[in-house]
GROMACS .gro file of C-alpha atoms in nm:
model
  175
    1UNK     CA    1  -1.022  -0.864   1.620
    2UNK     CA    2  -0.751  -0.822   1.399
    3UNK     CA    3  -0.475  -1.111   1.239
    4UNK     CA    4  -0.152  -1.051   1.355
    5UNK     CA    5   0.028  -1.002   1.010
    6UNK     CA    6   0.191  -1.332   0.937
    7UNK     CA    7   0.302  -1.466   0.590
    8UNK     CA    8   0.238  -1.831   0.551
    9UNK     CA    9   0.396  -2.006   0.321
   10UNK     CA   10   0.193  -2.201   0.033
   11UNK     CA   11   0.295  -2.568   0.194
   12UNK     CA   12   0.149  -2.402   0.553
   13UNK     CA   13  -0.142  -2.244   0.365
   14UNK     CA   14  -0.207  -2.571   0.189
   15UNK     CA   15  -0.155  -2.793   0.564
   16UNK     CA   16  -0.386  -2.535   0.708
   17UNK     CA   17  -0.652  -2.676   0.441
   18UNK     CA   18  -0.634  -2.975   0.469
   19UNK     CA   19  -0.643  -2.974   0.918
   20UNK     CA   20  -1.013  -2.803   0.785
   21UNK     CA   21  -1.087  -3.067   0.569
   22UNK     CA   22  -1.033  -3.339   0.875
   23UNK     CA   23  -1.201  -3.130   1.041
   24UNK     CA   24  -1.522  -3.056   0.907
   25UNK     CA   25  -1.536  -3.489   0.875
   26UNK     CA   26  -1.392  -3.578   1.202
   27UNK     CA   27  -1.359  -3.295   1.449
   28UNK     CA   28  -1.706  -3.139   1.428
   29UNK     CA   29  -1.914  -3.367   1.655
   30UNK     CA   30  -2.264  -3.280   1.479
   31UNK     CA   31  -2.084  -3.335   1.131
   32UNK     CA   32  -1.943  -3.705   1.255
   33UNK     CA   33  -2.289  -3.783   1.437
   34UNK     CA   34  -2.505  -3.740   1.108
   35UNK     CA   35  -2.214  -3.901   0.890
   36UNK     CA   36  -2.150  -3.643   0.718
   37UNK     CA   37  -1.865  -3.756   0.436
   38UNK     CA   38  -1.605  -3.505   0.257
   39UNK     CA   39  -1.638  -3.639  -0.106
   40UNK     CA   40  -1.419  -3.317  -0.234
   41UNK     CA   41  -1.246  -3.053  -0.105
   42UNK     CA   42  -1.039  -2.787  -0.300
   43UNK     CA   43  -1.054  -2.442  -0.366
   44UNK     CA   44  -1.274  -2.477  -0.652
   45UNK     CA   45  -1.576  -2.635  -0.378
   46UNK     CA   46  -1.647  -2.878  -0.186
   47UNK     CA   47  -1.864  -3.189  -0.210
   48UNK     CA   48  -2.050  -3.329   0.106
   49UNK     CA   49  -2.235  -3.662   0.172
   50UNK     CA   50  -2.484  -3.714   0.418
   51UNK     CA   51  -2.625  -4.124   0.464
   52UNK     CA   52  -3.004  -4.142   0.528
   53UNK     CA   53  -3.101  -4.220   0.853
   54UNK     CA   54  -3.395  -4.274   1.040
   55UNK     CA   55  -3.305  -4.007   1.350
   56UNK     CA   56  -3.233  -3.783   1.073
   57UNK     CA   57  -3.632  -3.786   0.863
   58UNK     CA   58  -3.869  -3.624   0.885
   59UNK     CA   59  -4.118  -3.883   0.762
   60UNK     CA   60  -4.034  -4.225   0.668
   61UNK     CA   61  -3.741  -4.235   0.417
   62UNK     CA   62  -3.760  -3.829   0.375
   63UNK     CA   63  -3.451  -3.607   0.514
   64UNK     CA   64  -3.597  -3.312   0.720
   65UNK     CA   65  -3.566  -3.005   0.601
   66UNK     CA   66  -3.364  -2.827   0.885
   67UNK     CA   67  -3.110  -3.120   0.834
   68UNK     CA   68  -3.048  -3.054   0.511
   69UNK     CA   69  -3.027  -2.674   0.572
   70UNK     CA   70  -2.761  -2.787   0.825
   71UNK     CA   71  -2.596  -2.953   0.531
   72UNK     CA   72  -2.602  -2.603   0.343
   73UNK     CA   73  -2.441  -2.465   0.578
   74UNK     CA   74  -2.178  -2.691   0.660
   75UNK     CA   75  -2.101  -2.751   0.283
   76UNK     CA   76  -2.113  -2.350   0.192
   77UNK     CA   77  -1.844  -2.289   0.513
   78UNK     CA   78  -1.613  -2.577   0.353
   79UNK     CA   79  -1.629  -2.399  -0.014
   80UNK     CA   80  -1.514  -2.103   0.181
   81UNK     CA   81  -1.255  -2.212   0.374
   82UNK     CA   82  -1.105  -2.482   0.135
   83UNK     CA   83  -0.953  -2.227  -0.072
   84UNK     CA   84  -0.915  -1.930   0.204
   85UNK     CA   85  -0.620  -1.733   0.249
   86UNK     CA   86  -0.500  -1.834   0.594
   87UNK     CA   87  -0.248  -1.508   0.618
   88UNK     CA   88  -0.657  -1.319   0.662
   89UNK     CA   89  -0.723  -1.552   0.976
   90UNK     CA   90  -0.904  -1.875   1.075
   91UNK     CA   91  -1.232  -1.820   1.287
   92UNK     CA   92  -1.535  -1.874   1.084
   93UNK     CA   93  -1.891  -1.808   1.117
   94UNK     CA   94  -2.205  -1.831   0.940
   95UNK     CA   95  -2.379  -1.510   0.933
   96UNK     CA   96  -2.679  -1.577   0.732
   97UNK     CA   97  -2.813  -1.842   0.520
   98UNK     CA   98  -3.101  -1.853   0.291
   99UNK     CA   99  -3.287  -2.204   0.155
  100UNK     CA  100  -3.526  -2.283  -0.112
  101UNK     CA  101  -3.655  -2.638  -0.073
  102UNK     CA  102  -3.714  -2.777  -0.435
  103UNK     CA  103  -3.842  -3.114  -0.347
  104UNK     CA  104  -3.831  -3.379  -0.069
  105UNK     CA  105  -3.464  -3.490  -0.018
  106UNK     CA  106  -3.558  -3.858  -0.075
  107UNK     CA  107  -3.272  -4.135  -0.102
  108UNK     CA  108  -3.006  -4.340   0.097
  109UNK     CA  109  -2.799  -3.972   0.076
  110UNK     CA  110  -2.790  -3.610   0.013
  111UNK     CA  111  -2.500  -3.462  -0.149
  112UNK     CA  112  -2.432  -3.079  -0.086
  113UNK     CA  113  -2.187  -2.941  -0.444
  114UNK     CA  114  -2.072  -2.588  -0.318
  115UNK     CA  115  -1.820  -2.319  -0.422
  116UNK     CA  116  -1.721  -1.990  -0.283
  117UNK     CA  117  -1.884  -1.706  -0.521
  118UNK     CA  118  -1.703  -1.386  -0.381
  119UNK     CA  119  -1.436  -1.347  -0.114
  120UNK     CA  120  -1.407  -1.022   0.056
  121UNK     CA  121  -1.189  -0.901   0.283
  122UNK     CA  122  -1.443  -1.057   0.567
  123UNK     CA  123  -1.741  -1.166   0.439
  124UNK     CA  124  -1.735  -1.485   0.156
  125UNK     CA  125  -2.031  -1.605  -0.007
  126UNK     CA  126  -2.097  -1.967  -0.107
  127UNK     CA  127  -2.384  -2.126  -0.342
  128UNK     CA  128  -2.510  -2.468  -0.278
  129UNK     CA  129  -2.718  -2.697  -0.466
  130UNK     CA  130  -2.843  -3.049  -0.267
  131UNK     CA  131  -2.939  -3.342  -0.463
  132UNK     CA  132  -3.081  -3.662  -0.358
  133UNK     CA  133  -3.185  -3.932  -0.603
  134UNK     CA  134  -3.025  -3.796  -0.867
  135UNK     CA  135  -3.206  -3.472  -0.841
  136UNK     CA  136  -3.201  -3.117  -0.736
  137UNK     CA  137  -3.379  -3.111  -0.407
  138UNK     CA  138  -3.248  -2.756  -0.198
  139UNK     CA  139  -3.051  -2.484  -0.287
  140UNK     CA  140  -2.874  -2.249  -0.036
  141UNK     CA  141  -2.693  -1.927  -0.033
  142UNK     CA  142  -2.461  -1.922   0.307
  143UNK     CA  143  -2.221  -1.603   0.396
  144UNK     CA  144  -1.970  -1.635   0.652
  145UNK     CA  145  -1.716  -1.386   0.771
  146UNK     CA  146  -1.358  -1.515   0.868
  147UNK     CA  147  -1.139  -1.355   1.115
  148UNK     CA  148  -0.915  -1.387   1.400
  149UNK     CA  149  -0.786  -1.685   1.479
  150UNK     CA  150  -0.920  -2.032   1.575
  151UNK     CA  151  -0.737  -2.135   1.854
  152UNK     CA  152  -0.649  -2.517   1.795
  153UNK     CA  153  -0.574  -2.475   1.417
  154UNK     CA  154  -0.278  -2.713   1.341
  155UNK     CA  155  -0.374  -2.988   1.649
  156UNK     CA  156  -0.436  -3.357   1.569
  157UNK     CA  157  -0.783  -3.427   1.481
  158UNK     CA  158  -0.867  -3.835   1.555
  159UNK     CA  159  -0.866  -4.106   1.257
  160UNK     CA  160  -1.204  -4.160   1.229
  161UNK     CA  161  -1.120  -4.544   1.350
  162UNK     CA  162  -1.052  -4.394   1.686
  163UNK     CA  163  -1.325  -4.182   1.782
  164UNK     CA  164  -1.639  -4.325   2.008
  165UNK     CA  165  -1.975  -4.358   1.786
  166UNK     CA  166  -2.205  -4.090   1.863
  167UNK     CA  167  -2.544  -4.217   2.046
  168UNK     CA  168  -2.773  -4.251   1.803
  169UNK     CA  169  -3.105  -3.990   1.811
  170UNK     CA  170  -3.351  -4.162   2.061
  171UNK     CA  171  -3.695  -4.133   1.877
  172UNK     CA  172  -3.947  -3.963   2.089
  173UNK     CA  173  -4.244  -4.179   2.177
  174UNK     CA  174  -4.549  -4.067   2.428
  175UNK     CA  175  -4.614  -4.318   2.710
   0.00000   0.00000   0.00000
């Protein structure tokens, strides 16, 4: 699919940004149900929080490992798209991701730090390093390729104060 050639103008370019930025926080429903927090956002890289919680462990007060590869990848898109070029479209997906677990993510949060290494004309590529108690605990390489456009770009996206809680993970337990 191709972009319909379109200059944007740096204001629209930066509004376009900043809808991703609300987003990624408040409009992506798996992002809002683990608490997932922007700390930063800017073309430079992002910064993403994620609380502890119990639904979220894998063993008592230890993250599991495919959350915080979901954290990767959710921090590696933003670093992408926080300092895209809107006028080359809007629909993003991860198309591979690689992880290297370091050490348990241990801690009342993991924090994702990523950037955008290389942009291409469709496929960007993002580093990510995780810590959790003050240390290194996963580091990710995520590509995505951006193209088309995502319809709904530009519509309201709820103040958090407004949107219903998520139901919380019911643990599994054998009868």
């Amino acid at each position: 699919m191709t972009v319909a050639a379109r200059t944007l103008t740096d204001q629209e370019q930066r509004e376009r940004r900043e809808w991703f930025r609300a987003r990624w926080e408040r409009g992506v429903k798996f992002n809002r149900g683990c608490g997932m927090r922007v700390l930063r956002w800017d073309p430079d890289g992002v910064e993403v929080a994620l609380p502890y919680a119990e639904a979220l462990s894998a063993h008592e007060g230890v993250f599991h490992g495919g959350v915080i590869s979901a954290l990767i990848d959710t921090a590696g898109a933003g670093a992408v798209i926080a300092g895209h070029d809107f006028e080359k479209g809007s629909l993003l997906s991860t198309v591979s991701m690689s992880v290297q677990y370091l050490a348990p993510a241990r801690g009342r949060e993991a924090v994702a730090y990523a950037r955008c290494v290389r942009r291409g004309r469709r496929l960007h590529f993002a580093d990510v390093d995780v810590t959790a108690d003050g240390r290194i605990c996963a580091r990710g390489q995520v590509v995505v390729t951006i193209s088309g456009e995502r319809p709904g770009v530009g519509d309201p996206i709820e103040p958090i104060d407004r949107i219903e809680p998520i139901d919380p993970i019911e643990p599994f337990t054998e009868e």
